[in-house]
Coordinates of C-alpha atoms in Angstrom, one line a residue:
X1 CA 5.5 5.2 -20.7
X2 CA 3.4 7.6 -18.7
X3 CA 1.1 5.3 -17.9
X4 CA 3.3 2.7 -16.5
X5 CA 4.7 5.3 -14.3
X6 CA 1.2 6.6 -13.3
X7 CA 0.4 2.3 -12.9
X8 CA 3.3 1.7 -10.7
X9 CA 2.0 4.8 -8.4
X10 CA -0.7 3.1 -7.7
X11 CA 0.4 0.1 -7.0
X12 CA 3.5 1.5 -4.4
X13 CA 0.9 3.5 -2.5
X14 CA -1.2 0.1 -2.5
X15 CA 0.9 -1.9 -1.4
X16 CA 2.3 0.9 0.8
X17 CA -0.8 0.9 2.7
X18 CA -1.7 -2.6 2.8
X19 CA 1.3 -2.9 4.9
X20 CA 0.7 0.2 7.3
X21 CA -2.8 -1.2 7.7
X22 CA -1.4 -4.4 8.7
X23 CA 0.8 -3.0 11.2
X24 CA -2.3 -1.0 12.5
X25 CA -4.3 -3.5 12.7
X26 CA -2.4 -6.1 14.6
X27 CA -2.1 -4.3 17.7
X28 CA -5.4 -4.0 17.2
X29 CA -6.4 -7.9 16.4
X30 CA -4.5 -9.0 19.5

């Protein structure tokens, strides 16, 4: 169970900054 929980972290925090990057980076793009 720990490990799941440690897993799913990870992949919030990803996910978390895949989307701040986005909205970083479109500015950005444009």
């Amino acid at each position: 169970m720990g490990r799941e929980g440690w897993f799913q972290r990870i992949v919030s925090r990803l996910t978390r900054a895949a989307e701040i990057s986005r909205t970083l980076v479109r500015p950005l793009a444009i």
